[in-house]
Structures are given as C-alpha cells and as structure tokens.
PDB file of C-alpha atoms in Angstrom:
ATOM      1  CA  VAL A   1       0.000   0.000   0.000  1.00 71.00           C
ATOM      2  CA  GLY A   2       2.778   2.411   0.982  1.00 76.00           C
ATOM      3  CA  GLY A   3       4.640   1.778  -2.282  1.00 81.00           C
ATOM      4  CA  GLY A   4       1.576   2.182  -4.470  1.00 77.00           C
ATOM      5  CA  GLY A   5       1.075  -1.505  -5.257  1.00 77.00           C
ATOM      6  CA  CYS A   6      -2.585  -1.363  -4.321  1.00 77.00           C
ATOM      7  CA  SER A   7      -5.131   1.342  -3.666  1.00 76.00           C
ATOM      8  CA  PHE A   8      -6.574  -0.073  -0.435  1.00 74.00           C
ATOM      9  CA  THR A   9      -5.540  -2.031   2.634  1.00 73.00           C
ATOM     10  CA  PRO A  10      -7.137  -5.495   2.642  1.00 74.00           C
ATOM     11  CA  ARG A  11      -9.285  -6.078   5.723  1.00 73.00           C
ATOM     12  CA  MET A  12      -7.640  -8.990   7.488  1.00 72.00           C
ATOM     13  CA  ALA A  13      -8.476 -10.243  10.999  1.00 72.00           C
ATOM     14  CA  ASN A  14      -5.570 -10.905  13.404  1.00 73.00           C
ATOM     15  CA  ALA A  15      -3.016 -10.079  10.700  1.00 77.00           C
ATOM     16  CA  ASP A  16       0.727  -9.958  11.276  1.00 81.00           C
ATOM     17  CA  ASP A  17       3.770 -10.222   8.978  1.00 83.00           C
ATOM     18  CA  ARG A  18       3.270 -13.994   8.494  1.00 88.00           C
ATOM     19  CA  THR A  19      -0.437 -13.812   7.607  1.00 87.00           C
ATOM     20  CA  PRO A  20      -1.018 -14.500   3.905  1.00 90.00           C
ATOM     21  CA  VAL A  21      -2.594 -11.489   2.262  1.00 87.00           C
ATOM     22  CA  HIS A  22      -6.275 -12.191   1.693  1.00 90.00           C
ATOM     23  CA  ASN A  23      -9.605 -10.488   1.043  1.00 92.00           C
ATOM     24  CA  LEU A  24      -8.508  -9.707  -2.501  1.00 93.00           C
ATOM     25  CA  SER A  25     -10.265  -9.840  -5.845  1.00 96.00           C
ATOM     26  CA  TRP A  26      -8.686 -11.101  -9.063  1.00 97.00           C
ATOM     27  CA  ASP A  27      -8.667  -7.475 -10.221  1.00 95.00           C
ATOM     28  CA  ASP A  28      -6.704  -6.501  -7.085  1.00 94.00           C
ATOM     29  CA  ALA A  29      -4.136  -9.194  -7.884  1.00 95.00           C
ATOM     30  CA  GLN A  30      -3.794  -7.806 -11.416  1.00 95.00           C
ATOM     31  CA  GLN A  31      -3.255  -4.290 -10.053  1.00 93.00           C
ATOM     32  CA  TYR A  32      -0.459  -5.548  -7.781  1.00 93.00           C
ATOM     33  CA  ILE A  33       1.156  -7.595 -10.571  1.00 95.00           C
ATOM     34  CA  LEU A  34       1.210  -4.566 -12.867  1.00 95.00           C
ATOM     35  CA  TRP A  35       2.806  -2.470 -10.105  1.00 94.00           C
ATOM     36  CA  VAL A  36       5.464  -5.039  -9.147  1.00 94.00           C
ATOM     37  CA  SER A  37       6.313  -5.617 -12.835  1.00 96.00           C
ATOM     38  CA  ARG A  38       6.766  -1.868 -13.412  1.00 94.00           C
ATOM     39  CA  SER A  39       8.691  -1.451 -10.136  1.00 94.00           C
ATOM     40  CA  THR A  40      11.181  -4.232 -10.814  1.00 95.00           C
ATOM     41  CA  GLY A  41      11.397  -4.215 -14.619  1.00 97.00           C
ATOM     42  CA  ALA A  42      10.651  -7.961 -14.607  1.00 98.00           C
ATOM     43  CA  LYS A  43       7.415  -9.420 -15.939  1.00 97.00           C
ATOM     44  CA  TYR A  44       5.162 -11.072 -13.341  1.00 97.00           C
ATOM     45  CA  ARG A  45       1.803 -12.816 -13.738  1.00 97.00           C
ATOM     46  CA  LEU A  46      -0.510 -15.206 -11.955  1.00 98.00           C
ATOM     47  CA  PRO A  47       0.189 -18.879 -12.646  1.00 98.00           C
ATOM     48  CA  THR A  48      -2.109 -20.632 -15.062  1.00 98.00           C
ATOM     49  CA  GLU A  49      -4.450 -23.257 -13.709  1.00 96.00           C
ATOM     50  CA  ALA A  50      -2.238 -26.007 -15.152  1.00 96.00           C
ATOM     51  CA  GLU A  51       0.935 -24.467 -13.678  1.00 97.00           C
ATOM     52  CA  TRP A  52      -0.725 -24.141 -10.276  1.00 97.00           C
ATOM     53  CA  GLU A  53      -1.756 -27.806 -10.233  1.00 97.00           C
ATOM     54  CA  TYR A  54       1.685 -28.979 -11.366  1.00 97.00           C
ATOM     55  CA  ALA A  55       3.313 -26.969  -8.557  1.00 97.00           C
ATOM     56  CA  ALA A  56       0.789 -28.133  -5.942  1.00 97.00           C
ATOM     57  CA  ARG A  57       1.117 -31.810  -6.884  1.00 97.00           C
ATOM     58  CA  ALA A  58       4.924 -31.707  -6.986  1.00 98.00           C
ATOM     59  CA  HIS A  59       5.222 -34.935  -9.027  1.00 97.00           C
ATOM     60  CA  THR A  60       2.593 -36.784  -6.986  1.00 96.00           C
ATOM     61  CA  SER A  61      -0.689 -38.260  -8.208  1.00 96.00           C
ATOM     62  CA  THR A  62      -2.648 -38.319  -4.944  1.00 97.00           C
ATOM     63  CA  ARG A  63      -5.457 -36.003  -3.820  1.00 97.00           C
ATOM     64  CA  TYR A  64      -3.007 -33.945  -1.730  1.00 97.00           C
ATOM     65  CA  TRP A  65       0.757 -33.878  -2.239  1.00 97.00           C
ATOM     66  CA  TRP A  66       1.249 -36.006   0.921  1.00 97.00           C
ATOM     67  CA  GLY A  67      -1.455 -38.629   0.166  1.00 97.00           C
ATOM     68  CA  ASP A  68      -5.205 -39.127  -0.081  1.00 97.00           C
ATOM     69  CA  THR A  69      -6.340 -38.158   3.433  1.00 96.00           C
ATOM     70  CA  VAL A  70      -5.982 -35.084   5.627  1.00 94.00           C
ATOM     71  CA  GLY A  71      -4.990 -35.239   9.252  1.00 88.00           C
ATOM     72  CA  PRO A  72      -4.143 -32.593  11.835  1.00 87.00           C
ATOM     73  CA  MET A  73      -1.149 -30.396  10.999  1.00 89.00           C
ATOM     74  CA  GLN A  74      -1.259 -31.017   7.247  1.00 95.00           C
ATOM     75  CA  ALA A  75      -3.435 -28.187   5.919  1.00 96.00           C
ATOM     76  CA  ASN A  76      -5.525 -25.177   6.942  1.00 95.00           C
ATOM     77  CA  CYS A  77      -9.201 -25.910   6.183  1.00 95.00           C
ATOM     78  CA  SER A  78     -12.482 -25.865   8.091  1.00 94.00           C
ATOM     79  CA  ASN A  79     -12.396 -29.566   9.007  1.00 93.00           C
ATOM     80  CA  CYS A  80      -8.688 -30.397   8.747  1.00 93.00           C
ATOM     81  CA  GLY A  81      -8.227 -30.676  12.510  1.00 88.00           C
ATOM     82  CA  GLY A  82      -5.705 -28.821  14.587  1.00 83.00           C
ATOM     83  CA  ASN A  83      -5.605 -25.150  15.452  1.00 81.00           C
ATOM     84  CA  GLN A  84      -7.941 -23.670  12.802  1.00 83.00           C
ATOM     85  CA  ASP A  85      -9.553 -20.215  12.984  1.00 82.00           C
ATOM     86  CA  ALA A  86     -12.684 -19.378  10.933  1.00 83.00           C
ATOM     87  CA  ARG A  87     -11.717 -15.673  10.879  1.00 86.00           C
ATOM     88  CA  THR A  88      -8.259 -15.833   9.331  1.00 90.00           C
ATOM     89  CA  PRO A  89      -5.817 -18.232   7.652  1.00 93.00           C
ATOM     90  CA  LEU A  90      -2.935 -19.623   9.669  1.00 93.00           C
ATOM     91  CA  PRO A  91       0.491 -17.996   9.209  1.00 93.00           C
ATOM     92  CA  VAL A  92       2.495 -18.811   6.080  1.00 93.00           C
ATOM     93  CA  GLY A  93       4.682 -21.856   6.649  1.00 93.00           C
ATOM     94  CA  SER A  94       2.509 -23.426   9.359  1.00 93.00           C
ATOM     95  CA  PHE A  95       2.781 -26.794   7.593  1.00 94.00           C
ATOM     96  CA  LYS A  96       5.519 -28.807   5.900  1.00 95.00           C
ATOM     97  CA  PRO A  97       6.359 -27.685   2.352  1.00 97.00           C
ATOM     98  CA  ASN A  98       5.626 -29.971  -0.581  1.00 97.00           C
ATOM     99  CA  PRO A  99       8.526 -31.678  -2.444  1.00 97.00           C
ATOM    100  CA  PHE A 100       8.990 -28.498  -4.536  1.00 98.00           C
ATOM    101  CA  GLY A 101       9.431 -26.482  -1.327  1.00 97.00           C
ATOM    102  CA  LEU A 102       6.063 -24.716  -1.591  1.00 97.00           C
ATOM    103  CA  HIS A 103       4.102 -24.090   1.605  1.00 95.00           C
ATOM    104  CA  ASP A 104       0.336 -23.927   2.002  1.00 93.00           C
ATOM    105  CA  VAL A 105      -0.773 -25.041  -1.457  1.00 95.00           C
ATOM    106  CA  HIS A 106      -3.727 -26.872   0.108  1.00 97.00           C
ATOM    107  CA  GLY A 107      -6.036 -24.684   2.188  1.00 96.00           C
ATOM    108  CA  GLY A 108      -5.044 -21.397   3.775  1.00 95.00           C
ATOM    109  CA  VAL A 109      -6.008 -18.862   1.105  1.00 96.00           C
ATOM    110  CA  ALA A 110      -7.809 -19.817  -2.117  1.00 97.00           C
ATOM    111  CA  GLN A 111      -5.418 -18.695  -4.838  1.00 97.00           C
ATOM    112  CA  TRP A 112      -6.423 -16.776  -7.933  1.00 98.00           C
ATOM    113  CA  VAL A 113      -4.951 -18.098 -11.176  1.00 98.00           C
ATOM    114  CA  ALA A 114      -4.863 -16.502 -14.622  1.00 98.00           C
ATOM    115  CA  ASP A 115      -7.646 -18.560 -16.208  1.00 98.00           C
ATOM    116  CA  CYS A 116     -11.196 -17.589 -16.969  1.00 98.00           C
ATOM    117  CA  TRP A 117     -13.722 -19.962 -15.377  1.00 98.00           C
ATOM    118  CA  LEU A 118     -15.135 -22.698 -17.589  1.00 96.00           C
ATOM    119  CA  PRO A 119     -16.872 -25.703 -16.000  1.00 95.00           C
ATOM    120  CA  ASN A 120     -14.492 -28.328 -17.442  1.00 93.00           C
ATOM    121  CA  TYR A 121     -11.234 -28.800 -19.325  1.00 90.00           C
ATOM    122  CA  GLN A 122     -12.761 -29.320 -22.775  1.00 91.00           C
ATOM    123  CA  GLY A 123     -10.845 -27.141 -25.202  1.00 89.00           C
ATOM    124  CA  ALA A 124      -8.122 -26.299 -22.674  1.00 91.00           C
ATOM    125  CA  PRO A 125      -4.750 -25.417 -24.236  1.00 93.00           C
ATOM    126  CA  ALA A 126      -2.362 -28.371 -24.467  1.00 93.00           C
ATOM    127  CA  ASP A 127       0.622 -26.106 -23.683  1.00 95.00           C
ATOM    128  CA  ALA A 128      -0.537 -25.206 -20.120  1.00 94.00           C
ATOM    129  CA  SER A 129      -1.252 -21.591 -21.072  1.00 96.00           C
ATOM    130  CA  ALA A 130      -4.193 -19.774 -19.491  1.00 97.00           C
ATOM    131  CA  ARG A 131      -7.686 -19.978 -20.927  1.00 96.00           C
ATOM    132  CA  ASP A 132      -8.912 -16.461 -21.307  1.00 93.00           C
ATOM    133  CA  LEU A 133     -12.096 -15.059 -22.808  1.00 93.00           C
ATOM    134  CA  LYS A 134     -12.911 -11.499 -23.729  1.00 93.00           C
ATOM    135  CA  ASN A 135     -14.892  -9.785 -20.937  1.00 95.00           C
ATOM    136  CA  CYS A 136     -14.386 -12.717 -18.569  1.00 96.00           C
ATOM    137  CA  GLN A 137     -16.340 -12.077 -15.366  1.00 97.00           C
ATOM    138  CA  LYS A 138     -15.561 -15.262 -13.382  1.00 98.00           C
ATOM    139  CA  ARG A 139     -12.022 -16.409 -12.643  1.00 98.00           C
ATOM    140  CA  VAL A 140     -10.579 -19.654 -11.289  1.00 98.00           C
ATOM    141  CA  LEU A 141      -9.426 -20.180  -7.697  1.00 98.00           C
ATOM    142  CA  ARG A 142      -7.291 -23.166  -6.699  1.00 98.00           C
ATOM    143  CA  GLY A 143      -6.208 -24.743  -3.408  1.00 97.00           C
ATOM    144  CA  GLY A 144      -9.312 -24.124  -1.299  1.00 97.00           C
ATOM    145  CA  SER A 145      -9.093 -22.039   1.853  1.00 96.00           C
ATOM    146  CA  PHE A 146      -9.281 -21.953   5.630  1.00 95.00           C
ATOM    147  CA  ARG A 147     -13.069 -21.685   5.210  1.00 94.00           C
ATOM    148  CA  THR A 148     -13.579 -24.683   2.911  1.00 95.00           C
ATOM    149  CA  ASP A 149     -13.645 -28.361   3.828  1.00 94.00           C
ATOM    150  CA  ARG A 150     -11.007 -30.954   3.024  1.00 94.00           C
ATOM    151  CA  GLU A 151     -12.805 -32.021  -0.178  1.00 94.00           C
ATOM    152  CA  ALA A 152     -12.313 -28.524  -1.637  1.00 96.00           C
ATOM    153  CA  ILE A 153      -8.559 -28.308  -0.995  1.00 97.00           C
ATOM    154  CA  GLY A 154      -7.419 -31.234  -3.168  1.00 97.00           C
ATOM    155  CA  ALA A 155      -4.940 -30.645  -5.984  1.00 97.00           C
ATOM    156  CA  SER A 156      -7.636 -31.078  -8.647  1.00 96.00           C
ATOM    157  CA  ALA A 157     -10.365 -29.088  -6.851  1.00 96.00           C
ATOM    158  CA  ARG A 158     -11.447 -25.930  -8.637  1.00 96.00           C
ATOM    159  CA  GLY A 159     -13.485 -22.945  -7.589  1.00 97.00           C
ATOM    160  CA  ASN A 160     -14.563 -19.690  -9.158  1.00 98.00           C
ATOM    161  CA  TYR A 161     -15.666 -16.236  -8.154  1.00 98.00           C
ATOM    162  CA  ASP A 162     -16.447 -12.898  -9.764  1.00 98.00           C
ATOM    163  CA  ALA A 163     -13.176 -11.247 -10.780  1.00 98.00           C
ATOM    164  CA  SER A 164     -14.060  -7.867  -9.288  1.00 97.00           C
ATOM    165  CA  VAL A 165     -15.372  -9.072  -5.905  1.00 96.00           C
ATOM    166  CA  ARG A 166     -13.229  -9.309  -2.758  1.00 95.00           C
ATOM    167  CA  TYR A 167     -13.772 -12.213  -0.397  1.00 95.00           C
ATOM    168  CA  ILE A 168     -12.064 -12.905   2.936  1.00 93.00           C
ATOM    169  CA  ALA A 169     -10.700 -16.325   1.885  1.00 95.00           C
ATOM    170  CA  HIS A 170      -9.217 -15.300  -1.503  1.00 96.00           C
ATOM    171  CA  GLY A 171      -5.643 -14.249  -2.278  1.00 94.00           C
ATOM    172  CA  PHE A 172      -2.831 -15.090  -4.677  1.00 91.00           C
ATOM    173  CA  ARG A 173       0.621 -16.618  -4.878  1.00 82.00           C
TER     174      ARG A 173
END
C-alpha cells in the first residue's frame, strides 16, 4: 500500500507479517502484478491453472501432495483438525512444504490463477497456457481455503468467483 502496489488495505483479521494477504479480488491481484512488474522491470503474472496444479502436486498423483487423506497439521481448512480459525488463515509456513518447497498449497487462502472460469477442461490449451475469454467475469481459484472443507482443498479441486469481488478467503501466490 505504501509503495503504491494497491489502492486499499485489505481487511484482514488478526493479521501480522506472516499472515497470507487475503480479502482480494482477481482485479486486485492484477493491479499488484502490474505495479510489481513496473517497479522491478521484470514481468510477473498469476500462474495458469495447469501451472498451479503442477506446482501443488509436486510430481505426486494423490489427492493432496502427501497422500489421499488429511490429518491434523497437514493443511488449513475448516475440518482439517488442529488449530484452525474461521476468521483468518494460519500464518504462512505453518505446515511442511511440498517436495517443490512450496508451503500452504492446500487450504489457507484460495489462490487466484490466470484462467477464466469454464466448467471443465474441454478445449483447454495443451501447452498449459491460461484460458482467457474477452470480458471474462468469473475467474478460477485453486487450493481451497481456511473456510472450505477438506474435499475442496485437493490438488484437482477448482473454484470460481467474480473477478471484481473481494472475499475474505481469496488471495494469490
């Protein structure tokens, strides 16, 4: 906010330096990406849906990178067990990283990706690029959140929301 990367301060309960930024729309993520790209001279973007799933799976084929069931201290979701809070996601790095070294790919904050929402993968690009449509109003979210149940945080689970609407459980990576 201080550097001009966004025009508002996201409303986050119990936030500290380790809290993942949340309560963001897809449009907010695009505003930040444009700012950080201009500020650094490097080109940044949201991952595509295919890139996100590849990174979350980390060469595994199970529902979650660690296996097919969720137990306490594996993910931040509404019924994952452990020290969950319905008002805010747990701090970044609260759980073991996946084999690629990525923390919190399952649960925590539902992560915006570049793709426009379509109900299935029919016609998806074979090269893992984003599916985009002119005037796309709904965008894809991956990973589930601290407010969703364990079924919605699997590596193949998909969600969607209006691109311009902020919601407490949405953020980006």
